[in-house]
PDB file of C-alpha atoms in Angstrom:
ATOM      1  CA  MET A 761    -107.165 -34.119  15.319  1.00 49.00           C
ATOM      2  CA  GLN A 762    -104.435 -35.330  12.908  1.00 55.00           C
ATOM      3  CA  ASP A 763    -102.030 -35.186  15.821  1.00 58.00           C
ATOM      4  CA  ILE A 764    -104.003 -38.043  17.253  1.00 55.00           C
ATOM      5  CA  ARG A 765    -102.448 -40.398  14.534  1.00 52.00           C
ATOM      6  CA  SER A 766     -98.829 -39.445  15.352  1.00 54.00           C
ATOM      7  CA  TYR A 767     -99.462 -40.647  19.087  1.00 55.00           C
ATOM      8  CA  HIS A 768    -101.544 -43.834  18.154  1.00 47.00           C
ATOM      9  CA  ARG A 769     -99.989 -47.101  17.593  1.00 52.00           C
ATOM     10  CA  PRO A 770    -102.456 -49.284  16.020  1.00 50.00           C
ATOM     11  CA  LYS A 771    -102.538 -53.019  17.023  1.00 53.00           C
ATOM     12  CA  SER A 772    -101.946 -55.266  14.484  1.00 55.00           C
ATOM     13  CA  SER A 773    -103.705 -58.555  14.068  1.00 56.00           C
ATOM     14  CA  ALA A 774    -101.987 -62.100  14.141  1.00 58.00           C
ATOM     15  CA  SER A 775    -102.446 -62.266  10.392  1.00 58.00           C
ATOM     16  CA  GLU A 776    -100.676 -58.956  10.028  1.00 75.00           C
ATOM     17  CA  ARG A 777     -97.863 -60.092  12.503  1.00 88.00           C
ATOM     18  CA  TYR A 778     -97.191 -63.551  11.124  1.00 92.00           C
ATOM     19  CA  HIS A 779     -96.412 -63.154   7.762  1.00 92.00           C
ATOM     20  CA  PRO A 780     -95.132 -65.945   5.553  1.00 92.00           C
ATOM     21  CA  SER A 781     -92.073 -63.760   4.403  1.00 93.00           C
ATOM     22  CA  LEU A 782     -90.712 -63.838   7.922  1.00 93.00           C
ATOM     23  CA  ASN A 783     -91.456 -67.395   8.626  1.00 94.00           C
ATOM     24  CA  GLU A 784     -93.639 -69.630   6.926  1.00 95.00           C
ATOM     25  CA  ALA A 785     -94.252 -72.329   9.832  1.00 94.00           C
ATOM     26  CA  ALA A 786     -94.929 -69.599  12.209  1.00 94.00           C
ATOM     27  CA  HIS A 787     -97.356 -68.079   9.761  1.00 94.00           C
ATOM     28  CA  ASP A 788     -99.174 -71.495   9.311  1.00 94.00           C
ATOM     29  CA  LEU A 789     -99.221 -72.330  13.111  1.00 94.00           C
ATOM     30  CA  SER A 790    -100.814 -68.791  13.612  1.00 94.00           C
ATOM     31  CA  LEU A 791    -103.576 -69.595  10.986  1.00 95.00           C
ATOM     32  CA  MET A 792    -104.391 -73.083  13.082  1.00 94.00           C
ATOM     33  CA  GLY A 793    -106.952 -73.467  15.747  1.00 93.00           C
ATOM     34  CA  TYR A 794    -105.568 -73.969  19.297  1.00 92.00           C
ATOM     35  CA  GLU A 795    -105.915 -77.620  19.454  1.00 94.00           C
ATOM     36  CA  GLU A 796    -104.209 -78.254  15.882  1.00 96.00           C
ATOM     37  CA  ARG A 797    -101.442 -76.048  16.866  1.00 96.00           C
ATOM     38  CA  ALA A 798    -100.967 -77.919  20.116  1.00 95.00           C
ATOM     39  CA  ASP A 799    -101.150 -81.327  18.603  1.00 96.00           C
ATOM     40  CA  ILE A 800     -98.356 -80.195  16.215  1.00 97.00           C
ATOM     41  CA  ILE A 801     -96.214 -78.408  18.650  1.00 97.00           C
ATOM     42  CA  GLU A 802     -96.426 -81.704  21.192  1.00 97.00           C
ATOM     43  CA  GLN A 803     -94.955 -83.561  18.337  1.00 97.00           C
ATOM     44  CA  VAL A 804     -92.269 -81.411  17.531  1.00 97.00           C
ATOM     45  CA  VAL A 805     -91.141 -80.934  21.126  1.00 97.00           C
ATOM     46  CA  ALA A 806     -91.040 -84.634  21.583  1.00 97.00           C
ATOM     47  CA  LYS A 807     -88.844 -84.901  18.460  1.00 97.00           C
ATOM     48  CA  ASP A 808     -86.811 -82.174  19.638  1.00 97.00           C
ATOM     49  CA  ILE A 809     -86.374 -83.843  23.089  1.00 96.00           C
ATOM     50  CA  GLU A 810     -85.403 -87.083  21.352  1.00 95.00           C
ATOM     51  CA  HIS A 811     -82.816 -85.530  18.745  1.00 94.00           C
ATOM     52  CA  HIS A 812     -81.108 -83.414  21.637  1.00 91.00           C
ATOM     53  CA  THR A 813     -81.032 -86.154  24.515  1.00 89.00           C
ATOM     54  CA  GLY A 814     -80.901 -89.522  22.466  1.00 91.00           C
ATOM     55  CA  VAL A 815     -83.708 -90.670  25.012  1.00 92.00           C
ATOM     56  CA  GLN A 816     -87.236 -91.704  23.635  1.00 95.00           C
ATOM     57  CA  ALA A 817     -89.916 -88.990  24.122  1.00 97.00           C
ATOM     58  CA  THR A 818     -93.619 -90.346  23.526  1.00 97.00           C
ATOM     59  CA  VAL A 819     -96.712 -87.918  23.087  1.00 98.00           C
ATOM     60  CA  THR A 820     -99.348 -89.308  25.128  1.00 96.00           C
ATOM     61  CA  PRO A 821    -103.274 -89.832  23.779  1.00 95.00           C
ATOM     62  CA  LYS A 822    -105.255 -86.921  23.892  1.00 89.00           C
ATOM     63  CA  ARG A 823    -107.065 -85.794  27.255  1.00 87.00           C
ATOM     64  CA  HIS A 824    -104.159 -87.377  29.255  1.00 91.00           C
ATOM     65  CA  ALA A 825    -103.022 -85.782  32.390  1.00 92.00           C
ATOM     66  CA  TRP A 826     -99.576 -84.550  30.678  1.00 95.00           C
ATOM     67  CA  ASP A 827     -98.539 -84.314  26.916  1.00 97.00           C
ATOM     68  CA  ILE A 828     -95.322 -86.307  26.415  1.00 97.00           C
ATOM     69  CA  THR A 829     -93.394 -89.027  28.549  1.00 97.00           C
ATOM     70  CA  VAL A 830     -89.775 -89.020  28.654  1.00 96.00           C
ATOM     71  CA  ALA A 831     -87.880 -92.159  29.223  1.00 93.00           C
ATOM     72  CA  LEU A 832     -85.106 -91.028  31.630  1.00 86.00           C
ATOM     73  CA  ASP A 833     -84.243 -93.203  34.596  1.00 80.00           C
ATOM     74  CA  ASP A 834     -87.957 -92.855  35.891  1.00 85.00           C
ATOM     75  CA  PRO A 835     -90.382 -91.814  33.302  1.00 91.00           C
ATOM     76  CA  GLU A 836     -90.611 -88.041  33.302  1.00 94.00           C
ATOM     77  CA  LYS A 837     -94.024 -86.350  32.587  1.00 96.00           C
ATOM     78  CA  VAL A 838     -93.892 -83.158  30.195  1.00 97.00           C
ATOM     79  CA  GLU A 839     -96.654 -80.583  29.850  1.00 97.00           C
ATOM     80  CA  VAL A 840     -96.549 -78.568  26.670  1.00 98.00           C
ATOM     81  CA  LYS A 841     -97.887 -75.081  26.212  1.00 97.00           C
ATOM     82  CA  SER A 842     -97.698 -72.585  23.368  1.00 97.00           C
ATOM     83  CA  ALA A 843     -98.834 -69.032  22.523  1.00 97.00           C
ATOM     84  CA  LEU A 844     -98.748 -66.721  19.676  1.00 96.00           C
ATOM     85  CA  LEU A 845     -97.991 -63.011  20.169  1.00 95.00           C
ATOM     86  CA  ASN A 846    -100.926 -61.203  21.283  1.00 94.00           C
ATOM     87  CA  SER A 847    -101.899 -57.528  20.752  1.00 90.00           C
ATOM     88  CA  ASN A 848    -100.126 -56.580  23.930  1.00 92.00           C
ATOM     89  CA  ASP A 849     -96.823 -57.930  22.691  1.00 93.00           C
ATOM     90  CA  ARG A 850     -97.037 -60.779  25.322  1.00 96.00           C
ATOM     91  CA  TYR A 851     -97.507 -64.631  24.959  1.00 97.00           C
ATOM     92  CA  ASN A 852     -99.975 -66.089  27.299  1.00 97.00           C
ATOM     93  CA  PHE A 853     -99.619 -69.691  28.335  1.00 97.00           C
ATOM     94  CA  CYS A 854    -102.910 -70.988  29.359  1.00 95.00           C
ATOM     95  CA  GLY A 855    -104.407 -73.994  31.164  1.00 93.00           C
ATOM     96  CA  ILE A 856    -101.183 -75.021  32.985  1.00 95.00           C
ATOM     97  CA  LYS A 857    -102.113 -77.955  35.291  1.00 91.00           C
ATOM     98  CA  LEU A 858     -99.646 -77.573  38.022  1.00 89.00           C
ATOM     99  CA  GLU A 859     -99.981 -80.944  39.468  1.00 89.00           C
ATOM    100  CA  ALA A 860     -99.863 -82.803  36.353  1.00 92.00           C
ATOM    101  CA  PHE A 861     -95.959 -82.674  35.316  1.00 95.00           C
ATOM    102  CA  ASP A 862     -92.384 -82.794  36.000  1.00 95.00           C
ATOM    103  CA  TYR A 863     -91.367 -80.368  33.528  1.00 96.00           C
ATOM    104  CA  LEU A 864     -93.117 -77.656  31.628  1.00 97.00           C
ATOM    105  CA  PHE A 865     -92.027 -76.774  28.139  1.00 98.00           C
ATOM    106  CA  ILE A 866     -93.253 -73.441  26.742  1.00 98.00           C
ATOM    107  CA  VAL A 867     -93.239 -72.781  23.061  1.00 98.00           C
ATOM    108  CA  PHE A 868     -93.411 -68.962  21.921  1.00 97.00           C
ATOM    109  CA  VAL A 869     -94.818 -68.664  18.488  1.00 97.00           C
ATOM    110  CA  THR A 870     -93.126 -65.818  17.189  1.00 96.00           C
ATOM    111  CA  PRO A 871     -93.459 -64.087  13.900  1.00 96.00           C
ATOM    112  CA  ASN A 872     -90.161 -65.106  13.053  1.00 95.00           C
ATOM    113  CA  GLY A 873     -90.258 -68.869  14.244  1.00 95.00           C
ATOM    114  CA  THR A 874     -90.562 -70.750  17.683  1.00 96.00           C
ATOM    115  CA  VAL A 875     -88.467 -70.503  20.556  1.00 96.00           C
ATOM    116  CA  GLU A 876     -88.671 -73.583  23.158  1.00 97.00           C
ATOM    117  CA  LYS A 877     -88.039 -73.239  27.136  1.00 97.00           C
ATOM    118  CA  TRP A 878     -88.388 -75.552  29.779  1.00 96.00           C
ATOM    119  CA  ALA A 879     -88.878 -75.462  33.703  1.00 96.00           C
ATOM    120  CA  TYR A 880     -89.109 -77.519  36.380  1.00 95.00           C
ATOM    121  CA  ALA A 881     -92.679 -78.055  37.923  1.00 95.00           C
ATOM    122  CA  ALA A 882     -91.428 -77.234  41.200  1.00 94.00           C
ATOM    123  CA  ASP A 883     -89.993 -73.790  40.121  1.00 95.00           C
ATOM    124  CA  VAL A 884     -93.193 -72.949  37.960  1.00 95.00           C
ATOM    125  CA  ALA A 885     -95.484 -73.774  41.074  1.00 94.00           C
ATOM    126  CA  GLU A 886     -93.124 -71.188  43.589  1.00 94.00           C
ATOM    127  CA  TYR A 887     -93.287 -68.524  40.785  1.00 95.00           C
ATOM    128  CA  VAL A 888     -97.262 -68.970  40.693  1.00 93.00           C
ATOM    129  CA  ALA A 889     -97.045 -68.711  44.488  1.00 92.00           C
ATOM    130  CA  ASP A 890     -95.039 -65.926  44.744  1.00 91.00           C
ATOM    131  CA  LYS A 891     -96.584 -63.936  42.136  1.00 90.00           C
ATOM    132  CA  ASP A 892    -100.003 -64.728  43.842  1.00 90.00           C
ATOM    133  CA  LEU A 893    -101.270 -65.795  40.378  1.00 87.00           C
ATOM    134  CA  ARG A 894    -104.676 -67.071  40.154  1.00 89.00           C
ATOM    135  CA  ILE A 895    -105.471 -70.563  39.783  1.00 87.00           C
ATOM    136  CA  LYS A 896    -108.911 -71.864  38.690  1.00 87.00           C
ATOM    137  CA  ALA A 897    -109.768 -75.465  38.638  1.00 83.00           C
ATOM    138  CA  GLY A 898    -106.039 -76.422  39.218  1.00 83.00           C
ATOM    139  CA  LYS A 899    -104.751 -74.427  36.139  1.00 91.00           C
ATOM    140  CA  CYS A 900    -103.201 -71.398  35.846  1.00 92.00           C
ATOM    141  CA  GLN A 901    -101.657 -68.835  33.215  1.00 94.00           C
ATOM    142  CA  LEU A 902     -98.215 -67.368  32.715  1.00 96.00           C
ATOM    143  CA  SER A 903     -97.585 -64.397  30.435  1.00 96.00           C
ATOM    144  CA  PHE A 904     -94.479 -62.989  29.362  1.00 95.00           C
ATOM    145  CA  THR A 905     -92.751 -60.892  26.568  1.00 95.00           C
ATOM    146  CA  ILE A 906     -90.051 -62.934  24.858  1.00 93.00           C
ATOM    147  CA  ASP A 907     -87.374 -60.623  26.433  1.00 94.00           C
ATOM    148  CA  ASN A 908     -88.810 -61.165  30.031  1.00 94.00           C
ATOM    149  CA  VAL A 909     -88.878 -64.823  30.674  1.00 96.00           C
ATOM    150  CA  PRO A 910     -88.167 -66.039  34.185  1.00 96.00           C
ATOM    151  CA  TRP A 911     -84.587 -67.244  34.914  1.00 95.00           C
ATOM    152  CA  PHE A 912     -85.808 -70.759  35.870  1.00 95.00           C
ATOM    153  CA  PHE A 913     -86.771 -71.384  32.092  1.00 96.00           C
ATOM    154  CA  TYR A 914     -84.043 -72.852  30.289  1.00 95.00           C
ATOM    155  CA  ASP A 915     -83.128 -73.460  26.801  1.00 93.00           C
ATOM    156  CA  LEU A 916     -83.637 -76.981  25.366  1.00 91.00           C
ATOM    157  CA  ILE A 917     -79.986 -77.699  25.140  1.00 89.00           C
ATOM    158  CA  TYR A 918     -79.974 -77.774  28.959  1.00 90.00           C
ATOM    159  CA  PHE A 919     -82.812 -80.628  29.061  1.00 90.00           C
ATOM    160  CA  PRO A 920     -82.700 -82.548  31.286  1.00 83.00           C
ATOM    161  CA  TYR A 921     -80.276 -80.634  33.807  1.00 68.00           C
ATOM    162  CA  GLY A 922     -78.699 -82.658  35.938  1.00 62.00           C
ATOM    163  CA  LYS A 923     -80.830 -85.726  35.050  1.00 56.00           C
ATOM    164  CA  TRP A 924     -79.048 -87.891  32.515  1.00 47.00           C
ATOM    165  CA  PRO A 925     -80.156 -91.308  31.395  1.00 46.00           C
ATOM    166  CA  ASN A 926     -78.352 -94.632  31.970  1.00 44.00           C
ATOM    167  CA  VAL A 927     -75.925 -95.243  28.987  1.00 38.00           C
ATOM    168  CA  SER A 928     -78.402 -98.414  28.153  1.00 41.00           C
ATOM    169  CA  GLN A 929     -81.090 -96.070  27.424  1.00 40.00           C
ATOM    170  CA  ARG A 930     -79.190 -94.108  24.665  1.00 36.00           C
TER     171      ARG A 930
END
């Protein structure tokens, strides 16, 4: 029976994975409830969009159909989802309302910090259809490892790809 331990890899809990010595912010986010973490991450994403593009990004009120409005030529709707690393080494982004946004931002809260990616709504919808993912009440879930994110998710530096604001808006 001692040999069992050599084959068994115990799953660690979030509190063991997210340690302040790795990244204090990720540790703090891991201790928060979903809604508090979501509120903070929406604010961070809006600031990151503004910093990167020079375009106003406004967090919408709670219970709004999308999370951030970005003032491009036409106001664009951004949905933000975040996920912690689960016991299966995956990140599950839940409650994605496919009809409610122009862009989806996903934020991986890793034990070492956060990683932001974005995608066009049409690409997300096509992926969900191609993979035959379950949609319940207009919402779906995406699940990835940090090393296996679909090709259509871009780094923040490419936002908004091919859609630049008027000079007067900068």
